[in-house]
Amino acid sequence: MTPEFIQPDLMPALPEMVMLAMTCLVLVVDLFLTQEKRGFTLLLSVATLALTIAAVIIVAPVTEVSSFGGSFVLDQLAVILKISICAVTILVFVYSRDYLADHDIYKGEYYVLGLFATLGMMVMISAHSFLLIYLGLELLSLSLYAMIAFNRNSLSASESAMKYFVLGAMASGLLLYGISIFYGISGTLDLNQLSSAVNSQISQHPIALGFALTFIVVGLSFKLGAVPFHMWLPDIYQGSPTSVTLFIGTAPKIAGFAMTIRLLVDGLGDLQVDWSQMLTVLAIASMAVGNIIAIAQTNFKRMLAYSTISHVGFILLGILSTTANGYASAMFYTITYAITASVAFGVLLVLNRKGFEAENINDLCGLNDSNPWYAALLAIAMFSMAGVPPTVGFYAKLTVLQAVVQVDMVWLAVVAVMFSVIGLFYYLRVIKVMYFDKPLPEQTTTIKEALDVKVLLSANSLGLILLGVFPSGLMAYCVLAFS
Amino acid sequence: MYADWPLLSLVIWTPIFGGILVLFAGDKEPSGARKIALVVSLITFLMTLPLYTQFSTSTHLMQFVERHEWIAAFNIEYYLGIDGISMPLILLTSFTTVIVVISAWEVIQYRASQYMAAFLIMEGFMIGTFSALDSILFYIFFEAMLIPMFLVIGIWGGANRIYATLKFFLYTFIGSVLMLVALIYMYAQSGSFAIFDFHHLKLGLTEQILIFLAFLVAFAVKVPMWPVHTWLPDAHVEAPTGGSVILAAIMLKIGGYGFLRFSLPITPDASAELDWLIITMSLTAVVYIGFVALVQRDMKKLIAYSSIAHMGFVTLGFFIVFRIVNSGYGEQGAALALEGGMVQMVSHGFISGAMFLCVGVMYDRMHSRQIADYGGVANTMPVFAAFMVFFAMANAGLPGTSGFVGEFMVILASFKASFWIAFLAALTLILGAAYTLWMIKRVIFGEVANDNVAALTDINKREFLFLALLAIAVLALGLWPDPLVDVMHPTINNLLNHIANPKI
């Protein structure tokens, strides 16, 4: 007897379908555009993302909805994260335009690949089975490999792409290995069924489960960039074109957070004692290595890579507290970090010109003299990353620390704040360079003032203060996602 | 008529938004920016006056209270209010900011609008710190004020400014993050971030000691107490005059205020247990730092060390109360020590601000802070010399000036606790006179030392104005401190009642 085909409910996946259709449209339309009309591709890509956001809002459910035999879910978590990812990607696309044009890589493929990567992230967010998570992850990763290598003439970009590809493939392999063992134990790929299977098997196969869990955690750490699986991150950040670094440094963090929550909390919640301990070690190591090594960097992109590593440590702090409150705070942290990082890279992109690649911290010398407005925007982002009030970074740290203290891990909170003091130093150094140093003679900084970039970047940066003063709205959504 | 006005919010946000306005006025029109800054600071000062005139001295409860829900998820409130401890410090802040704006008028030419804006925004944050009754709100203001100060020292400071400002920021930050953990811990226990809920939170002795130490690190760095004082001389020396004035007059007071608002009432048992530690640190500051001040060659550094010594009196006054009560003098004697510490804070705000302004006046003309470069300034700048000698006398604790009142009250109270503590504290009367007057002798008096001094011109009307305003304040407070002491009475008595009851 052939199994009956059940028509799945397609509505929950409407945003993904809209995006896929539109992305194909962008791909085709771009073929017929001349280089002068490339702006239309950008416009269409932004429209795609905006439409996707609209679709997400339209299908936003009150309670969790699942489809495709339970392997695809749409809940509050997915809604908020998808909107965040699309919004951040809009910023990325707009900020990148002038950089791409200056470096002769202003091609439609950048946007098409970016959209496919975004689609992959959206799939990851909603995926509720191992298979779909992996599909989303690979769609994201393969698009990113191509985006990094996009500038064919750049040796460092090719090197980065190669490195990212090899290490990314290895991480995926580790993840798959863990998945295969879980499949062997539970006989299912669905996270709900896995969860109940783990619950019933936990006393019989503790070692096998722990073994499989280790591989899953290692795979996740690779993708998130937690120490000691972080080595790829600084090289890729530095070697990629800045427009791609901006993309890698923002939206995929949100997707990585979603994947972590889906796998560890939804699927393997019964093993939380084990993964919580693993994450504790990873978090402390990430905060230590990230913050200390960042001090020694002279390349701004590389410094931000190490800063990302330390922020990943903070995000893990929220998750390892294993409370709804902790997950909500980690989610808040991730979203606001992505917004903050887009300001930092965005300002760096603005400073780039034809024939001049702004990427060293010293390239920011005397920015307050030549362009006080952009200096102020970057300073706000730096203070936010350092966690100084009234920026949102402070509030994000507060929520995470609060979650940690709530589960009686005061010592961990003390460790975290001590490392954030160390971290403060290199953020302050950026501000020092911009405000206290005089511009170098060879820097005749004439910044191309594209109005749309300026407006968006200003709103983005001032939003960090606004969110810091009024965090309740976003925080309420984050709490809702885990209630 | 002011009863329903959100007066505290107004005095916090007027300077902040005024500062942003000044920022947008830009450098193209610095004179406009200066005028806006002056108007904003004056309006703010005038708005703080009703806080004094409408202040009720018959209650220890918070006045001018504003309380709104802010971040519901963590029960954080926008909760403002003032009592007898915070009100004088708010007036001090708004007064000093006016002085700073006037003092920077022609002196700051490089990016004048940013300079003025930084001080106005800082004023808002500092008033916010003094009036916040929610601990997270307090913390946000407490930290946020570091940003403008960091920029002020770093942009307009002296040769070694970058080292000094980074040290300043990192020192203060490391202290305050531990306090943040303590606050979160207490939130986990009480479910609220309101400071008064912390006051009434039951805590075991070990918990109290850990929390006390966390607060101690935060506030001791800010005061600064020996041995975490080393950032202060660096920051003072490198900061522009206005930065030094705000730093000495207001920012140091936030540490003292923190002890009264947080440490004593939240952890009274730990405070009683560890009062020897604070008393030792305070006496070391008074005696040892006094000697260190004696050998300084840089005038600003000398005044910075004298600040540390004077702030030692403040912390001594705050933490000697347990010994006074134990010696059987009751709360009456203890109140004298606390009020002495408070008077000393306000008085030191005026005097140290004035001393830094005096050095600034000379520095603007000579571009040197070295004592050795001066001599016989009185011959060429007689009016200025009169002011400087007056402020130096106040700094040394001359009766009739405000510097005498606070020191005298604290020494008097210390006698009730122990003769030897009082003896060591009283050494400051000798040391303070020694280092201040010796500096005056070398700088102001004697023969004209060199051609540069001979070419000096006396102070102009603008400089006369701000020095005269400060001189009036110092003299008024010295001759008639009652208006200040009276507003503190109910609050101080309530505080003493509160800390007399063990929380364990």
Short mmCIF file of N, CA and C in Angstrom, two decimals, chain B residues 214-314:
data_model
loop_
_atom_site.label_atom_id
_atom_site.label_comp_id
_atom_site.label_asym_id
_atom_site.label_seq_id
_atom_site.Cartn_x
_atom_site.Cartn_y
_atom_site.Cartn_z
N ALA B 214 31.87 44.90 46.75
CA ALA B 214 31.60 45.31 45.37
C ALA B 214 31.32 46.81 45.31
N PHE B 215 30.50 47.29 46.23
CA PHE B 215 30.23 48.73 46.26
C PHE B 215 31.49 49.50 46.59
N LEU B 216 32.27 48.94 47.50
CA LEU B 216 33.48 49.65 47.92
C LEU B 216 34.40 49.88 46.73
N VAL B 217 34.57 48.84 45.91
CA VAL B 217 35.45 49.01 44.75
C VAL B 217 34.91 50.13 43.86
N ALA B 218 33.59 50.10 43.62
CA ALA B 218 33.01 51.10 42.72
C ALA B 218 33.19 52.51 43.27
N PHE B 219 32.87 52.69 44.55
CA PHE B 219 32.86 54.05 45.08
C PHE B 219 34.25 54.50 45.52
N ALA B 220 35.06 53.55 45.98
CA ALA B 220 36.41 53.95 46.40
C ALA B 220 37.21 54.46 45.22
N VAL B 221 37.01 53.85 44.05
CA VAL B 221 37.70 54.34 42.87
C VAL B 221 37.21 55.75 42.54
N LYS B 222 35.93 55.95 42.72
CA LYS B 222 35.35 57.23 42.34
C LYS B 222 35.76 58.34 43.31
N VAL B 223 35.92 58.02 44.60
CA VAL B 223 36.12 59.08 45.61
C VAL B 223 37.36 59.95 45.38
N PRO B 224 38.51 59.50 45.07
CA PRO B 224 39.07 58.16 45.15
C PRO B 224 39.76 57.97 46.48
N MET B 225 39.75 56.75 47.00
CA MET B 225 40.41 56.46 48.27
C MET B 225 41.77 55.85 47.99
N TRP B 226 42.69 56.08 48.92
CA TRP B 226 43.94 55.35 48.84
C TRP B 226 43.59 53.87 48.99
N PRO B 227 44.11 52.89 48.28
CA PRO B 227 45.20 52.94 47.29
C PRO B 227 44.71 52.92 45.83
N VAL B 228 43.45 53.24 45.56
CA VAL B 228 43.00 53.22 44.17
C VAL B 228 42.84 54.64 43.65
N HIS B 229 43.69 55.53 44.14
CA HIS B 229 43.57 56.94 43.81
C HIS B 229 44.42 57.34 42.62
N THR B 230 45.25 56.41 42.10
CA THR B 230 46.34 56.87 41.23
C THR B 230 45.84 57.46 39.92
N TRP B 231 44.60 57.15 39.53
CA TRP B 231 44.12 57.74 38.28
C TRP B 231 43.88 59.23 38.42
N LEU B 232 43.59 59.67 39.65
CA LEU B 232 43.13 61.05 39.81
C LEU B 232 44.20 62.09 39.47
N PRO B 233 45.42 61.97 40.04
CA PRO B 233 46.43 62.97 39.68
C PRO B 233 46.68 63.01 38.17
N ASP B 234 46.72 61.83 37.54
CA ASP B 234 46.92 61.80 36.09
C ASP B 234 45.80 62.53 35.36
N ALA B 235 44.57 62.16 35.73
CA ALA B 235 43.43 62.76 35.04
C ALA B 235 43.38 64.26 35.27
N HIS B 236 43.64 64.69 36.50
CA HIS B 236 43.58 66.12 36.80
C HIS B 236 44.63 66.90 36.05
N VAL B 237 45.82 66.35 36.02
CA VAL B 237 46.91 67.09 35.39
C VAL B 237 46.63 67.27 33.91
N GLU B 238 46.13 66.22 33.28
CA GLU B 238 45.96 66.28 31.83
C GLU B 238 44.67 66.96 31.40
N ALA B 239 43.66 66.96 32.28
CA ALA B 239 42.36 67.48 31.88
C ALA B 239 42.43 68.98 31.64
N PRO B 240 41.58 69.50 30.75
CA PRO B 240 41.47 70.96 30.65
C PRO B 240 40.85 71.48 31.94
N THR B 241 40.93 72.80 32.17
CA THR B 241 40.49 73.36 33.45
C THR B 241 39.07 72.93 33.80
N GLY B 242 38.17 73.05 32.83
CA GLY B 242 36.78 72.70 33.11
C GLY B 242 36.64 71.25 33.53
N GLY B 243 37.39 70.39 32.87
CA GLY B 243 37.34 68.97 33.22
C GLY B 243 37.81 68.75 34.65
N SER B 244 38.90 69.41 35.02
CA SER B 244 39.39 69.27 36.40
C SER B 244 38.36 69.75 37.40
N VAL B 245 37.71 70.86 37.07
CA VAL B 245 36.76 71.43 38.01
C VAL B 245 35.60 70.45 38.23
N ILE B 246 35.02 69.95 37.12
CA ILE B 246 33.89 69.03 37.26
C ILE B 246 34.33 67.75 37.96
N LEU B 247 35.49 67.28 37.59
CA LEU B 247 36.01 66.06 38.19
C LEU B 247 36.12 66.22 39.70
N ALA B 248 36.76 67.30 40.13
CA ALA B 248 37.00 67.49 41.56
C ALA B 248 35.72 67.87 42.29
N ALA B 249 34.94 68.76 41.66
CA ALA B 249 33.80 69.32 42.40
C ALA B 249 32.64 68.34 42.45
N ILE B 250 32.39 67.59 41.39
CA ILE B 250 31.18 66.77 41.35
C ILE B 250 31.49 65.27 41.31
N MET B 251 32.34 64.86 40.37
CA MET B 251 32.46 63.42 40.16
C MET B 251 32.96 62.70 41.40
N LEU B 252 33.89 63.31 42.12
CA LEU B 252 34.38 62.66 43.33
C LEU B 252 33.27 62.51 44.35
N LYS B 253 32.33 63.48 44.31
CA LYS B 253 31.25 63.47 45.29
C LYS B 253 30.31 62.29 45.06
N ILE B 254 30.28 61.82 43.81
CA ILE B 254 29.37 60.71 43.52
C ILE B 254 29.80 59.47 44.28
N GLY B 255 31.11 59.31 44.47
CA GLY B 255 31.58 58.21 45.30
C GLY B 255 31.08 58.33 46.73
N GLY B 256 31.23 59.52 47.29
CA GLY B 256 30.77 59.74 48.66
C GLY B 256 29.28 59.55 48.77
N TYR B 257 28.56 60.09 47.79
CA TYR B 257 27.11 59.94 47.77
C TYR B 257 26.73 58.46 47.71
N GLY B 258 27.48 57.68 46.93
CA GLY B 258 27.19 56.26 46.81
C GLY B 258 27.30 55.54 48.14
N PHE B 259 28.31 55.94 48.94
CA PHE B 259 28.44 55.31 50.26
C PHE B 259 27.19 55.55 51.10
N LEU B 260 26.68 56.78 51.03
CA LEU B 260 25.51 57.10 51.85
C LEU B 260 24.25 56.45 51.32
N ARG B 261 24.13 56.38 49.99
CA ARG B 261 22.89 55.90 49.41
C ARG B 261 22.87 54.38 49.33
N PHE B 262 24.03 53.76 49.10
CA PHE B 262 24.07 52.31 48.90
C PHE B 262 24.73 51.57 50.06
N SER B 263 26.02 51.82 50.25
CA SER B 263 26.78 50.97 51.17
C SER B 263 26.20 50.95 52.58
N LEU B 264 26.05 52.14 53.19
CA LEU B 264 25.63 52.17 54.59
C LEU B 264 24.23 51.57 54.77
N PRO B 265 23.23 52.03 54.04
CA PRO B 265 21.89 51.47 54.31
C PRO B 265 21.67 50.04 53.80
N ILE B 266 22.34 49.65 52.73
CA ILE B 266 22.08 48.30 52.20
C ILE B 266 22.85 47.26 52.99
N THR B 267 24.07 47.59 53.36
CA THR B 267 24.88 46.60 54.08
C THR B 267 25.37 47.18 55.41
N PRO B 268 24.45 47.51 56.33
CA PRO B 268 24.89 48.15 57.58
C PRO B 268 25.77 47.24 58.43
N ASP B 269 25.45 45.94 58.43
CA ASP B 269 26.24 45.05 59.30
C ASP B 269 27.64 44.86 58.76
N ALA B 270 27.74 44.71 57.43
CA ALA B 270 29.06 44.59 56.85
C ALA B 270 29.84 45.89 57.03
N SER B 271 29.14 47.03 56.95
CA SER B 271 29.82 48.31 57.16
C SER B 271 30.39 48.38 58.56
N ALA B 272 29.59 47.93 59.54
CA ALA B 272 30.07 47.95 60.92
C ALA B 272 31.24 46.99 61.09
N GLU B 273 31.13 45.86 60.41
CA GLU B 273 32.16 44.83 60.51
C GLU B 273 33.48 45.31 59.91
N LEU B 274 33.39 46.02 58.79
CA LEU B 274 34.60 46.38 58.04
C LEU B 274 34.94 47.86 58.18
N ASP B 275 34.39 48.53 59.18
CA ASP B 275 34.65 49.98 59.24
C ASP B 275 36.13 50.27 59.48
N TRP B 276 36.84 49.32 60.12
CA TRP B 276 38.28 49.53 60.33
C TRP B 276 39.00 49.70 59.00
N LEU B 277 38.51 48.95 57.99
CA LEU B 277 39.17 49.01 56.69
C LEU B 277 39.03 50.42 56.10
N ILE B 278 37.81 50.94 56.12
CA ILE B 278 37.58 52.27 55.54
C ILE B 278 38.31 53.33 56.35
N ILE B 279 38.25 53.18 57.68
CA ILE B 279 38.90 54.19 58.51
C ILE B 279 40.41 54.21 58.24
N THR B 280 40.98 53.01 58.11
CA THR B 280 42.41 52.95 57.81
C THR B 280 42.72 53.61 56.47
N MET B 281 41.91 53.24 55.47
CA MET B 281 42.14 53.83 54.15
C MET B 281 41.99 55.35 54.19
N SER B 282 40.98 55.82 54.95
CA SER B 282 40.76 57.27 55.01
C SER B 282 41.91 57.98 55.69
N LEU B 283 42.36 57.40 56.83
CA LEU B 283 43.45 58.06 57.55
C LEU B 283 44.73 58.04 56.73
N THR B 284 44.94 56.94 56.00
CA THR B 284 46.11 56.90 55.13
C THR B 284 46.02 58.02 54.10
N ALA B 285 44.82 58.21 53.55
CA ALA B 285 44.66 59.28 52.58
C ALA B 285 44.98 60.62 53.22
N VAL B 286 44.46 60.82 54.43
CA VAL B 286 44.65 62.12 55.07
C VAL B 286 46.13 62.38 55.35
N VAL B 287 46.81 61.39 55.94
CA VAL B 287 48.18 61.64 56.39
C VAL B 287 49.19 61.42 55.26
N TYR B 288 49.15 60.21 54.69
CA TYR B 288 50.18 59.85 53.70
C TYR B 288 50.05 60.73 52.46
N ILE B 289 48.81 60.87 51.95
CA ILE B 289 48.63 61.66 50.73
C ILE B 289 48.94 63.13 51.02
N GLY B 290 48.71 63.54 52.28
CA GLY B 290 49.10 64.90 52.65
C GLY B 290 50.59 65.12 52.46
N PHE B 291 51.37 64.13 52.88
CA PHE B 291 52.83 64.24 52.69
C PHE B 291 53.18 64.21 51.20
N VAL B 292 52.46 63.35 50.45
CA VAL B 292 52.75 63.27 49.02
C VAL B 292 52.49 64.62 48.36
N ALA B 293 51.42 65.28 48.80
CA ALA B 293 51.08 66.58 48.21
C ALA B 293 52.20 67.58 48.44
N LEU B 294 52.83 67.43 49.59
CA LEU B 294 53.87 68.38 49.97
C LEU B 294 54.99 68.45 48.94
N VAL B 295 55.32 67.33 48.33
CA VAL B 295 56.51 67.29 47.47
C VAL B 295 56.19 67.49 45.99
N GLN B 296 54.94 67.82 45.65
CA GLN B 296 54.60 67.97 44.23
C GLN B 296 55.21 69.24 43.64
N ARG B 297 55.58 69.12 42.37
CA ARG B 297 56.12 70.29 41.68
C ARG B 297 55.11 70.90 40.71
N ASP B 298 54.06 70.12 40.45
CA ASP B 298 53.05 70.56 39.50
C ASP B 298 51.85 71.01 40.32
N MET B 299 51.36 72.22 40.05
CA MET B 299 50.30 72.77 40.89
C MET B 299 49.03 71.92 40.84
N LYS B 300 48.68 71.50 39.62
CA LYS B 300 47.45 70.71 39.49
C LYS B 300 47.57 69.39 40.24
N LYS B 301 48.75 68.81 40.17
CA LYS B 301 48.95 67.54 40.86
C LYS B 301 48.84 67.75 42.37
N LEU B 302 49.38 68.87 42.82
CA LEU B 302 49.32 69.16 44.25
C LEU B 302 47.86 69.27 44.70
N ILE B 303 47.07 69.99 43.90
CA ILE B 303 45.66 70.14 44.29
C ILE B 303 44.93 68.81 44.20
N ALA B 304 45.34 67.98 43.20
CA ALA B 304 44.71 66.67 43.08
C ALA B 304 44.97 65.84 44.33
N TYR B 305 46.22 65.85 44.79
CA TYR B 305 46.51 65.09 46.01
C TYR B 305 45.79 65.69 47.21
N SER B 306 45.69 67.01 47.23
CA SER B 306 44.97 67.62 48.34
C SER B 306 43.49 67.21 48.31
N SER B 307 42.96 67.01 47.09
CA SER B 307 41.58 66.53 46.98
C SER B 307 41.43 65.16 47.60
N ILE B 308 42.40 64.30 47.31
CA ILE B 308 42.32 62.94 47.86
C ILE B 308 42.33 63.00 49.38
N ALA B 309 43.22 63.84 49.92
CA ALA B 309 43.30 63.96 51.37
C ALA B 309 41.99 64.48 51.95
N HIS B 310 41.41 65.48 51.28
CA HIS B 310 40.17 66.04 51.81
C HIS B 310 39.01 65.05 51.71
N MET B 311 39.02 64.28 50.62
CA MET B 311 37.95 63.29 50.50
C MET B 311 38.11 62.18 51.53
N GLY B 312 39.35 61.99 52.02
CA GLY B 312 39.56 61.05 53.11
C GLY B 312 38.73 61.45 54.33
N PHE B 313 38.59 62.74 54.55
CA PHE B 313 37.75 63.21 55.64
C PHE B 313 36.31 62.79 55.46
N VAL B 314 35.87 62.86 54.22
CA VAL B 314 34.47 62.51 53.94
C VAL B 314 34.22 61.06 54.32
#
